[in-house]
Coordinates of C-alpha atoms and ligand atoms in Angstrom, one line a residue:
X3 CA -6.9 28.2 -4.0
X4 CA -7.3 30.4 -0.9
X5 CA -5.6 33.4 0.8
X6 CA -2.4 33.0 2.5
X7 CA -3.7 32.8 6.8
X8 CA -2.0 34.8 9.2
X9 CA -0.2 31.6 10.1
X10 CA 2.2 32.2 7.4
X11 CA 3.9 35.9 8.1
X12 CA 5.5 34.5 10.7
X13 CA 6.3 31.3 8.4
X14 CA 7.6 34.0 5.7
X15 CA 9.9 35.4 8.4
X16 CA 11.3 32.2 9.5
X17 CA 11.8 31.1 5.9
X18 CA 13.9 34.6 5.6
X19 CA 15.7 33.1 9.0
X20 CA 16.6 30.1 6.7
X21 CA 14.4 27.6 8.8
X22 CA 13.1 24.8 6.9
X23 CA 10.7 23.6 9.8
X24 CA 8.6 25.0 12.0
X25 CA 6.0 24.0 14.5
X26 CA 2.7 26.1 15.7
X27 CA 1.2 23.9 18.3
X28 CA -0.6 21.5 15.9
X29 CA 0.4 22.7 12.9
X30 CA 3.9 22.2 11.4
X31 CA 5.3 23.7 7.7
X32 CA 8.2 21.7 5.8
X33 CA 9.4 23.4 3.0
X34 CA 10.4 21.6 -0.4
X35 CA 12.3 24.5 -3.2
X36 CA 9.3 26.8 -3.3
X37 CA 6.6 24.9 -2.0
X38 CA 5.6 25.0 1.5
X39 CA 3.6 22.0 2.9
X40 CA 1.5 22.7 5.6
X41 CA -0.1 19.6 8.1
X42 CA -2.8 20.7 10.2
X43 CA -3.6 18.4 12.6
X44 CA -6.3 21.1 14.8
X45 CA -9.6 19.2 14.4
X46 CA -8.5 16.3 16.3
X47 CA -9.7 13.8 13.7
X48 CA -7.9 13.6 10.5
X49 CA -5.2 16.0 9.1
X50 CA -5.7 18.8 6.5
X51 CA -2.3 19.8 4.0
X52 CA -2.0 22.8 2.5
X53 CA 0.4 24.4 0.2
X54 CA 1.5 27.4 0.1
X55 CA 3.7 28.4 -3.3
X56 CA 6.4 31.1 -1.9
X57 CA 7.3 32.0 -5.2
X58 CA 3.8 33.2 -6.3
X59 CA 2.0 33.4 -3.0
X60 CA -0.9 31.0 -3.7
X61 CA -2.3 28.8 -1.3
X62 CA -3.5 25.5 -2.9
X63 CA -5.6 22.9 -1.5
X64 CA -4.4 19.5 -3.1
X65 CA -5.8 16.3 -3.8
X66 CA -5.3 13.8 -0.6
X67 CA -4.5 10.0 -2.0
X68 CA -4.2 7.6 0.4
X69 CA -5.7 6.9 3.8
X70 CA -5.0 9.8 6.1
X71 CA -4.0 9.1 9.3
X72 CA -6.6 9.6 12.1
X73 CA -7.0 11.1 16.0
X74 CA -4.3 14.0 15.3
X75 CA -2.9 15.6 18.8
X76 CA 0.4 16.9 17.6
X77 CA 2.9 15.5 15.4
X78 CA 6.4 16.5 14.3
X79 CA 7.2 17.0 10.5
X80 CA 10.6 16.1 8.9
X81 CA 11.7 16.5 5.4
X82 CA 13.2 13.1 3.9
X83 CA 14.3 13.0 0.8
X84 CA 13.1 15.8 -0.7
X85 CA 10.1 14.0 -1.9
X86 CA 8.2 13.0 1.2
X87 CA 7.9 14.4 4.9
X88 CA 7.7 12.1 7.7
X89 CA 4.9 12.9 9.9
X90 CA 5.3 11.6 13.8
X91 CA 1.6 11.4 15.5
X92 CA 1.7 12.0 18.8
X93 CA -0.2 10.2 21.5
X94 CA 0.0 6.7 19.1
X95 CA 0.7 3.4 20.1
X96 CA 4.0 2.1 17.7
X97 CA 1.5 0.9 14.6
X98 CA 0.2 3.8 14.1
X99 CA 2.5 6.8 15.0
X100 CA 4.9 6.7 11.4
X101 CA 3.3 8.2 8.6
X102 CA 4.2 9.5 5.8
X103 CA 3.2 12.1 3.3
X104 CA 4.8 12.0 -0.2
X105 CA 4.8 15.0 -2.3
X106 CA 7.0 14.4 -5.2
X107 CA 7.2 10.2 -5.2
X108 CA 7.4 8.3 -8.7
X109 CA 3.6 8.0 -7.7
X110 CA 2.6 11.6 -7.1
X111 CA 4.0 12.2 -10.2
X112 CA 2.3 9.4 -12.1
X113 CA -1.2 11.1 -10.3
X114 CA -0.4 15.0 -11.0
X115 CA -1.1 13.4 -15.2
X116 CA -4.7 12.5 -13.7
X117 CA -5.3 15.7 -11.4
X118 CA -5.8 19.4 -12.1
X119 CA -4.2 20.5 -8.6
X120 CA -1.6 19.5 -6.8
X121 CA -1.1 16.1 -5.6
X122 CA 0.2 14.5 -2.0
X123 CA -0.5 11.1 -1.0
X124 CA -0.2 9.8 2.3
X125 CA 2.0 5.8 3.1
X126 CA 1.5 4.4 6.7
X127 CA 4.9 3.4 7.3
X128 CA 5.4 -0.4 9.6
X129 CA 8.4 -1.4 10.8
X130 CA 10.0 -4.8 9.7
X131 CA 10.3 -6.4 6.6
X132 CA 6.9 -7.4 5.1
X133 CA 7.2 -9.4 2.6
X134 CA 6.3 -8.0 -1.0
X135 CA 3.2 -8.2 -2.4
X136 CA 2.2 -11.2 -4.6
X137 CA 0.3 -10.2 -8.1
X138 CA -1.6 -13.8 -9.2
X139 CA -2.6 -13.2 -12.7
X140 CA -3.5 -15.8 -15.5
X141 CA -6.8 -16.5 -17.8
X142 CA -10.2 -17.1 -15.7
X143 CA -10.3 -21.0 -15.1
X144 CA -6.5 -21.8 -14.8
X145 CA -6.6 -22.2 -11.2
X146 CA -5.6 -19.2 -9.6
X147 CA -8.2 -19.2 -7.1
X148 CA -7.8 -22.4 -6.1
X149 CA -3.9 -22.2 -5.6
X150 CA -4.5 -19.1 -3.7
X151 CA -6.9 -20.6 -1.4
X152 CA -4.5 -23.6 -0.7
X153 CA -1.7 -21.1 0.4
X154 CA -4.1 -19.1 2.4
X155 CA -5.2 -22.4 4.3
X156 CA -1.8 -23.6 4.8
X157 CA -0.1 -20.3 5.5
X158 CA -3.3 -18.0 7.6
X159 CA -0.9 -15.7 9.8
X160 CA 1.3 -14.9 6.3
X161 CA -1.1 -14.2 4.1
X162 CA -3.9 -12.1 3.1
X163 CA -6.2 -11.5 0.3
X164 CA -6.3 -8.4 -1.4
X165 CA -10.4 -7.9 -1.5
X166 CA -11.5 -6.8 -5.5
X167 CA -14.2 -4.4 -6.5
X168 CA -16.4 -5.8 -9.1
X169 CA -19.9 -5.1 -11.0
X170 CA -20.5 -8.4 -11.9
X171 CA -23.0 -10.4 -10.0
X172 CA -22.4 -12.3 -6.9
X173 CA -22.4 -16.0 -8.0
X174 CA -23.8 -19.1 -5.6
X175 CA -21.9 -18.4 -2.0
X176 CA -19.7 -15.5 -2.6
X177 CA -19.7 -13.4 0.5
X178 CA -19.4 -9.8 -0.3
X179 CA -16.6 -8.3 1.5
X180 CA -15.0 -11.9 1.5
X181 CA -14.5 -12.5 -2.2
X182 CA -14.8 -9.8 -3.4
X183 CA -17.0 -6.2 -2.8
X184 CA -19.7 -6.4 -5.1
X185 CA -20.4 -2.7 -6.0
X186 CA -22.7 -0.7 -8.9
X187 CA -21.0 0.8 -11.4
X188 CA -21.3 4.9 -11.1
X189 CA -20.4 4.3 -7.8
X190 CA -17.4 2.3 -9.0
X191 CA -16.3 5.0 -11.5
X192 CA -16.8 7.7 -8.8
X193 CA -13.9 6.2 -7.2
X194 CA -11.9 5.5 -9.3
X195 CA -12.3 9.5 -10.1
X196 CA -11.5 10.4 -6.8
X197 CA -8.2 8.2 -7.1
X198 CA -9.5 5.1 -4.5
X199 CA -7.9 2.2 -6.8
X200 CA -4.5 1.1 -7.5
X201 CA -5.6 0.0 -10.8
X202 CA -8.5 -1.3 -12.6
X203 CA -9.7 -2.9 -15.9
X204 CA -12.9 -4.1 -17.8
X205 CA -12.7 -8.0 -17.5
X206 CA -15.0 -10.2 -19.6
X207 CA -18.0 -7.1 -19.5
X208 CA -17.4 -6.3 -15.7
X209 CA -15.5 -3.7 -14.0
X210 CA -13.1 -4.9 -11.8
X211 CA -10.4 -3.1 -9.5
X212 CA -7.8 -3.3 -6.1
X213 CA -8.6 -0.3 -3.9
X214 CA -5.4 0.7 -2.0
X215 CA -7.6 0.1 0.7
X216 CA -7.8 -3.5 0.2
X217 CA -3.8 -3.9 0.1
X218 CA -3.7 -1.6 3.0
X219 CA -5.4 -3.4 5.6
X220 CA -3.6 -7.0 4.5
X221 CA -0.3 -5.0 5.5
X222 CA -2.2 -3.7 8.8
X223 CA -2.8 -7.2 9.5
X224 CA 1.1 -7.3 9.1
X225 CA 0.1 -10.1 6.3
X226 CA 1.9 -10.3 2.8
X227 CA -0.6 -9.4 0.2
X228 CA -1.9 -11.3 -2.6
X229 CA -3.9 -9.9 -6.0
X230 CA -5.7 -12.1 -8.2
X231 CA -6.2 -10.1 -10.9
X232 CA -6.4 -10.2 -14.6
X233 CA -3.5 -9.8 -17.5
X234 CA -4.1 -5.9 -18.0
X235 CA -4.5 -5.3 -14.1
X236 CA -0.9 -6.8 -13.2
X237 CA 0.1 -4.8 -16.1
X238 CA -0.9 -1.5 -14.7
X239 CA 0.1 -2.5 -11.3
X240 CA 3.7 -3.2 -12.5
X241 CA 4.0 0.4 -14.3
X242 CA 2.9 1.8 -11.0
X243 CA 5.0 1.9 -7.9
X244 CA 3.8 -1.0 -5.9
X245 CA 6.9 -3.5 -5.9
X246 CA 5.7 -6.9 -5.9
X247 CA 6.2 -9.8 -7.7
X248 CA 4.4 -10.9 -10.5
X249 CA 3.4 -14.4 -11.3
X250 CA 1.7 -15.7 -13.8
X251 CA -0.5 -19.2 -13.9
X252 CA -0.8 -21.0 -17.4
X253 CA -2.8 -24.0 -18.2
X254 CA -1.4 -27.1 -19.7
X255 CA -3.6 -26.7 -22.8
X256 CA -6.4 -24.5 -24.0
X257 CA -8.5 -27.6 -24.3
X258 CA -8.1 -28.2 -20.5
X259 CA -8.8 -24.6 -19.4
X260 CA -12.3 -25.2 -21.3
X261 CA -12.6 -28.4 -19.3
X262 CA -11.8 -26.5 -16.2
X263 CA -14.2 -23.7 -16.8
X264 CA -17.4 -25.6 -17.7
X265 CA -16.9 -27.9 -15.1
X266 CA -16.5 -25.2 -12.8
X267 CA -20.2 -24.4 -13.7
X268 CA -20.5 -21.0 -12.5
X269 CA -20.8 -19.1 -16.2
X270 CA -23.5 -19.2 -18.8
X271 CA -22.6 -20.3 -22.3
X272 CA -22.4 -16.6 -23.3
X273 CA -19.7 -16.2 -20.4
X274 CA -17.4 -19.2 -21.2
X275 CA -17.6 -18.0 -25.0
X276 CA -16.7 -14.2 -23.8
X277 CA -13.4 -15.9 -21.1
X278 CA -12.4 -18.7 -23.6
X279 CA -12.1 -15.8 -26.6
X280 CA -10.2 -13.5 -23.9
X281 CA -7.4 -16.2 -22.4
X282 CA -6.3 -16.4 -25.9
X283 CA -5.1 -13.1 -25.5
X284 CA -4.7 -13.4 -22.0
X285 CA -1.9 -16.1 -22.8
X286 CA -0.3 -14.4 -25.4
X287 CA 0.2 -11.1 -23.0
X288 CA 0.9 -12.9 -20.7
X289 CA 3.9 -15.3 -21.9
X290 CA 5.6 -11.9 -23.5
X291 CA 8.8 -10.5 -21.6
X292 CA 8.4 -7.6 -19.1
X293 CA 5.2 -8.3 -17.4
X294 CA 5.9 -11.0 -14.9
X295 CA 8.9 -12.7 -13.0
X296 CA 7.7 -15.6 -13.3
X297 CA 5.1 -18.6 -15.3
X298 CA 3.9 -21.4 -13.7
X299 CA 2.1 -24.1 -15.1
X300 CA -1.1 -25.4 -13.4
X301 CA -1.3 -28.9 -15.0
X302 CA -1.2 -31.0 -12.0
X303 CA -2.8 -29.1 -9.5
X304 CA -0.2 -29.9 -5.8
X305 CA 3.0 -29.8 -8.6
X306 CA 2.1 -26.4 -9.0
X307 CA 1.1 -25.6 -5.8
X308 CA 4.6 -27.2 -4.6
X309 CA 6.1 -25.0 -7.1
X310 CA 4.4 -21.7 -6.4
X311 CA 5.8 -22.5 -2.3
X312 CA 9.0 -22.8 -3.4
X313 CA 9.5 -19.8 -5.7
X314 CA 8.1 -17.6 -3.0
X315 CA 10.9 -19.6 -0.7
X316 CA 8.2 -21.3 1.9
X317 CA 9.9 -24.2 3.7
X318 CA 8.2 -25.9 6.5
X319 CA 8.5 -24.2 9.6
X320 CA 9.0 -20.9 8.0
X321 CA 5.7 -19.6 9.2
X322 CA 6.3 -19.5 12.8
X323 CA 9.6 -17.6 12.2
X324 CA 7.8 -15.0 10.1
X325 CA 4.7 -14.0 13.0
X326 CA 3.7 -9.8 13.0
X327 CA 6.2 -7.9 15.0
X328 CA 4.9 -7.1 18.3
X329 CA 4.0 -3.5 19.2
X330 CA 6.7 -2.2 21.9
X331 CA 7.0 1.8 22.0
X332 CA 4.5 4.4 22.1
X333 CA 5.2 8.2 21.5
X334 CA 3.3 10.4 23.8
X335 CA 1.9 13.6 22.6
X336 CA 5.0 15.0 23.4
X337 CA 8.1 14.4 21.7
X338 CA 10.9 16.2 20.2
X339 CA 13.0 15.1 16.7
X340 CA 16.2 15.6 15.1
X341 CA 17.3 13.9 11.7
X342 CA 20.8 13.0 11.0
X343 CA 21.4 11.5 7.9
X344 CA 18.6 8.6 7.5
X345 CA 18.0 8.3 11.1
X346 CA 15.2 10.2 13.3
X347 CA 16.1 10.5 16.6
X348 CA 13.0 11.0 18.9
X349 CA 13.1 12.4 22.3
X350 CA 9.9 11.2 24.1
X351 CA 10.0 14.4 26.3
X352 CA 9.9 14.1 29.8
X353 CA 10.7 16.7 32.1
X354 CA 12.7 14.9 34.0
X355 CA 16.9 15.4 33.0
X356 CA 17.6 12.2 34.3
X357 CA 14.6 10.1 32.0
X358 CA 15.0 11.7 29.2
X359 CA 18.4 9.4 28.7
X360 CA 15.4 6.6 28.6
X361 CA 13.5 7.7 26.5
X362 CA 15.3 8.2 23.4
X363 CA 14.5 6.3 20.3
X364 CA 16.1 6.0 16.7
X365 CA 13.9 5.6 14.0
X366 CA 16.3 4.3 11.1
X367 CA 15.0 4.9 7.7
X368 CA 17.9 3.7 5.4
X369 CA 16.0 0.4 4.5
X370 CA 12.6 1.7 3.6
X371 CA 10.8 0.4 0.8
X372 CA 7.3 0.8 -0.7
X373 CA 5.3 3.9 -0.1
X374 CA 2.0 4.9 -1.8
X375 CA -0.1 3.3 -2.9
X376 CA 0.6 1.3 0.5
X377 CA 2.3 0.8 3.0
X378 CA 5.8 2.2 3.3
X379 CA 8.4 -0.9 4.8
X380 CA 11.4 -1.8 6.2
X381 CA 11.4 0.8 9.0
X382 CA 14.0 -0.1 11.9
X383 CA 13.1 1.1 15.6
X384 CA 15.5 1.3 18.5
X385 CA 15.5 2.4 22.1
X386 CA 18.7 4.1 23.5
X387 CA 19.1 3.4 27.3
X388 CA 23.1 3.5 28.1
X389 CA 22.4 2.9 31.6
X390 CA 20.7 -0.4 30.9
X391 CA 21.7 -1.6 27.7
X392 CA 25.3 -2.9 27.8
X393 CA 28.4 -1.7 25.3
X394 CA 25.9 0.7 22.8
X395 CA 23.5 1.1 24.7
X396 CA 21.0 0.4 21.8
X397 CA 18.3 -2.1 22.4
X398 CA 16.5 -2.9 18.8
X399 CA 12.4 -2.8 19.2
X400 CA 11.7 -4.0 16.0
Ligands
LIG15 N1 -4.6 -28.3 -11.6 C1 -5.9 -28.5 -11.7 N2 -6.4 -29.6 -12.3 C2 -7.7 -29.7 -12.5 N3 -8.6 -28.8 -12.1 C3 -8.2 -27.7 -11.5 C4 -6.8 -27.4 -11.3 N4 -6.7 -26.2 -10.7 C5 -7.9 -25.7 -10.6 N5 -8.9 -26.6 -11.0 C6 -10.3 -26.4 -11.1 O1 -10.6 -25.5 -12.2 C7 -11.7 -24.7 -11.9 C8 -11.3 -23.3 -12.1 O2 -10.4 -22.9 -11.0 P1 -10.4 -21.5 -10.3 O3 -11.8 -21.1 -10.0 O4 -9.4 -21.6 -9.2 O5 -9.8 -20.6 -11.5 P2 -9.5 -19.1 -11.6 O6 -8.2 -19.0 -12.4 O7 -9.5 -18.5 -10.2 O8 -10.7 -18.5 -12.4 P3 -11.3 -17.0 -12.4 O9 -10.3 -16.2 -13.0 O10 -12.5 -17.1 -13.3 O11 -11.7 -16.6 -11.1 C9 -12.1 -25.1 -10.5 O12 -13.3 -25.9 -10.6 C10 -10.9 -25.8 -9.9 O13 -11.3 -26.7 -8.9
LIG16 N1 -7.7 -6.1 -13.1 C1 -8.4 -6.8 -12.1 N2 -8.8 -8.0 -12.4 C2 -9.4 -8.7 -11.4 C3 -9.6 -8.1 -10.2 N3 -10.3 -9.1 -9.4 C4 -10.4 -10.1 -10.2 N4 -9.9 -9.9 -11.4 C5 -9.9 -10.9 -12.5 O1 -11.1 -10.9 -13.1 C6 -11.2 -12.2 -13.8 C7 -12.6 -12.8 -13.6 O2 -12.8 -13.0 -12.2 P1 -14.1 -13.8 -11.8 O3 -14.1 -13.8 -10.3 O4 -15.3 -13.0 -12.4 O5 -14.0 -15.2 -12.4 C8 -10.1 -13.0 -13.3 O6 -9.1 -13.1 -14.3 C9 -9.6 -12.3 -12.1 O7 -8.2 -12.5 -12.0 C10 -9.2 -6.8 -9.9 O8 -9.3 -6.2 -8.8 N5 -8.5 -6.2 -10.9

């Protein structure tokens, strides 16, 4: 906790004023009931939030979740929902200027239980419809793996891989970074303290995890993600916020996931003992209602892979149809906004009367999905040009 900077007298008198908003150069203040939520953007490299409690007149530094969004030169604040404020970065190209920073989400909420102080996290919003992420889960040897790297192969520009953390031991050409990011323990933990991971579990003596990160950049790379990750993982993922769909892979019979597993010959004896004891579980889990949407069973290996295609509705010829949006406007360091109901409308600022009918866009928020951990989706962009656009005068971007 600090002491209230000067910065906030004359935020105090606006509040009195009954603004909600205010901006002082690179700073702006959105207030939520009788919290204040300060975005300093000054050092011109990431983005410091404050806030300041009206009501008792503390000044608390919270815990940042998230990745914060980088190169600040001004931005514009605007209050959406009452649980998260989208941020506008100026001088960024159209991936990178929507932000947001959510300060009451089901997921703040869920990490306030894990934090002393106060809690904000910040969601990168894109524009489109990216597909929901894909949670692979079923006992080690089934097959997962293998029907993940078939739909990777066939399907590159749709999907990516969401890259674990794990303490076990690289085995015969694993590519750290690749398959997954082979790490030490303490160091591990340490992140997981400082809230890095969407979830993580002890698997078969190891600990393994999904950074946010690693679902993050798949959505950068405008890619749907996939998670291969155990029984207990997909469970916590699914009581988090991240909507995705959950599938689980089953073998035919227990004998044949022993087959699979020593023939796979990349555990000791010890190992297969340890895996064989935990799919028992694993299966049990994992065939009881609530957890995942759907089971498939991995007895011939291209039935299932045919089967997995078609229940996430991929026909031949989708791909091309489905290719990253391309980048089309970019909001200068100036910029002026106004909300009306779930639509932003930005004024890219020039000086000149007669642009400034050009360069008005409308950021349209009443589809967004997602949010932190992730990516937030489903944001809709539009130019407004009535001299060149026809009847509305609305060109969509996006
Ligand atoms: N339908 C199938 N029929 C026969 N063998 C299969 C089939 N699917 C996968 N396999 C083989 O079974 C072994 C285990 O598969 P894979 O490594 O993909 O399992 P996994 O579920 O990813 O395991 P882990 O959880 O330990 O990473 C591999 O040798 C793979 O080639
Ligand atoms: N909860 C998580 N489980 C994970 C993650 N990454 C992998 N896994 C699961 O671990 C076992 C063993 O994997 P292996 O590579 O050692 O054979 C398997 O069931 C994976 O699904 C993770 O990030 N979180």
């Amino acid at each position: 906790m600090g002491e209230a900077p000067a910065f906030f007298d004359d935020l105090q008198r606006d509040f009195s004023n009954g603004f909600d908003l205010k901006s002082k150069g690179r700073q702006t203040a959105t207030t939520i009931g009788s919290k204040t939520y300060v975005i300093d953007g000054t050092d011109g490299e990431s983005i410091g939030v404050q806030i300041f409690n009206r009501s008792t007149g503390e000044l608390v530094i919270p815990a940042v979740l998230g990745t914060k969004p980088k190169l600040f030169k001004g931005h514009s604040a605007v209050l959406v929902d009452d649980d998260r404020i989208l941020v506008l970065k100026g001088n960024s190209s159209s991936d990178d200027f929507t932000w947001f920073l959510e300060v009451d989400t089901p997921f703040v909420r869920e990490q306030k239980k894990n934090f002393e102080s106060e809690v904000v996290a910040w969601s990168k919003g894109v524009t489109g419809n990216a597909e929901k992420p894909i949670v692979i889960s079923g006992p080690s040897g089934v097959g997962k793996g293998t029907l993940i790297s078939k739909l990777m192969e066939e399907f590159p520009d749709m999907f990516g891989f969401s890259v674990s953390h794990t303490t076990r031991a690289p085995r015969n050409m694993e590519m750290n970074g690749v398959h997954y990011h082979f790490t030490e323990r303490n160091v591990m933990q340490k992140d997981i303290k400082d809230g890095k991971f969407l979830e993580f579990a002890a698997v078969h003596g190891n600990l393994y995890g999904t950074s946010v990160e690693a679902v993050e950049v798949v959505a950068d790379a405008g890619k749907r993600c996939i998670l291969d990750i155990d029984v207990q993982g997909a469970r916590s993922v699914r009581t988090r916020s991240l909507e995705a769909i959950f599938i689980f892979i089953c073998p035919p019979s227990f004998e044949e996931l022993e087959k699979r597993l020593r023939a796979r010959a990349t555990e000791s004896e010890e190992q297969i003992q340890k895996r064989l004891r935990n799919a028992r579980a694993e299966l049990e889990q994992g065939n009881s209602p609530g957890v995942f949407d759907h089971i498939l069973v991995n007895d011939d290996l291209e039935t299932c892979y045919d089967s997995l295609k078609k229940l996430l509705g991929l026909n031949e010829g989708l791909e091309s149809i489905l290719k990253p949006s391309p980048k089309l406007v970019d909001l200068p360091m100036d910029h002026s906004v106004s909300k009306i109901d779930q639509k932003i409308l930005i004024n890219c600022g020039t000086a000149e009367a007669e642009k400034a009918s050009q360069n008005l866009c409308v950021l349209d928020l009443s589809l967004i999905k997602g949010g932190a951990p992730g990516r937030t989706r489903g944001l809709n962009v539009y130019a407004i040009n009535p001299s060149a656009n026809g009847i509305n005068g609305v060109k969509q971007l996006s």
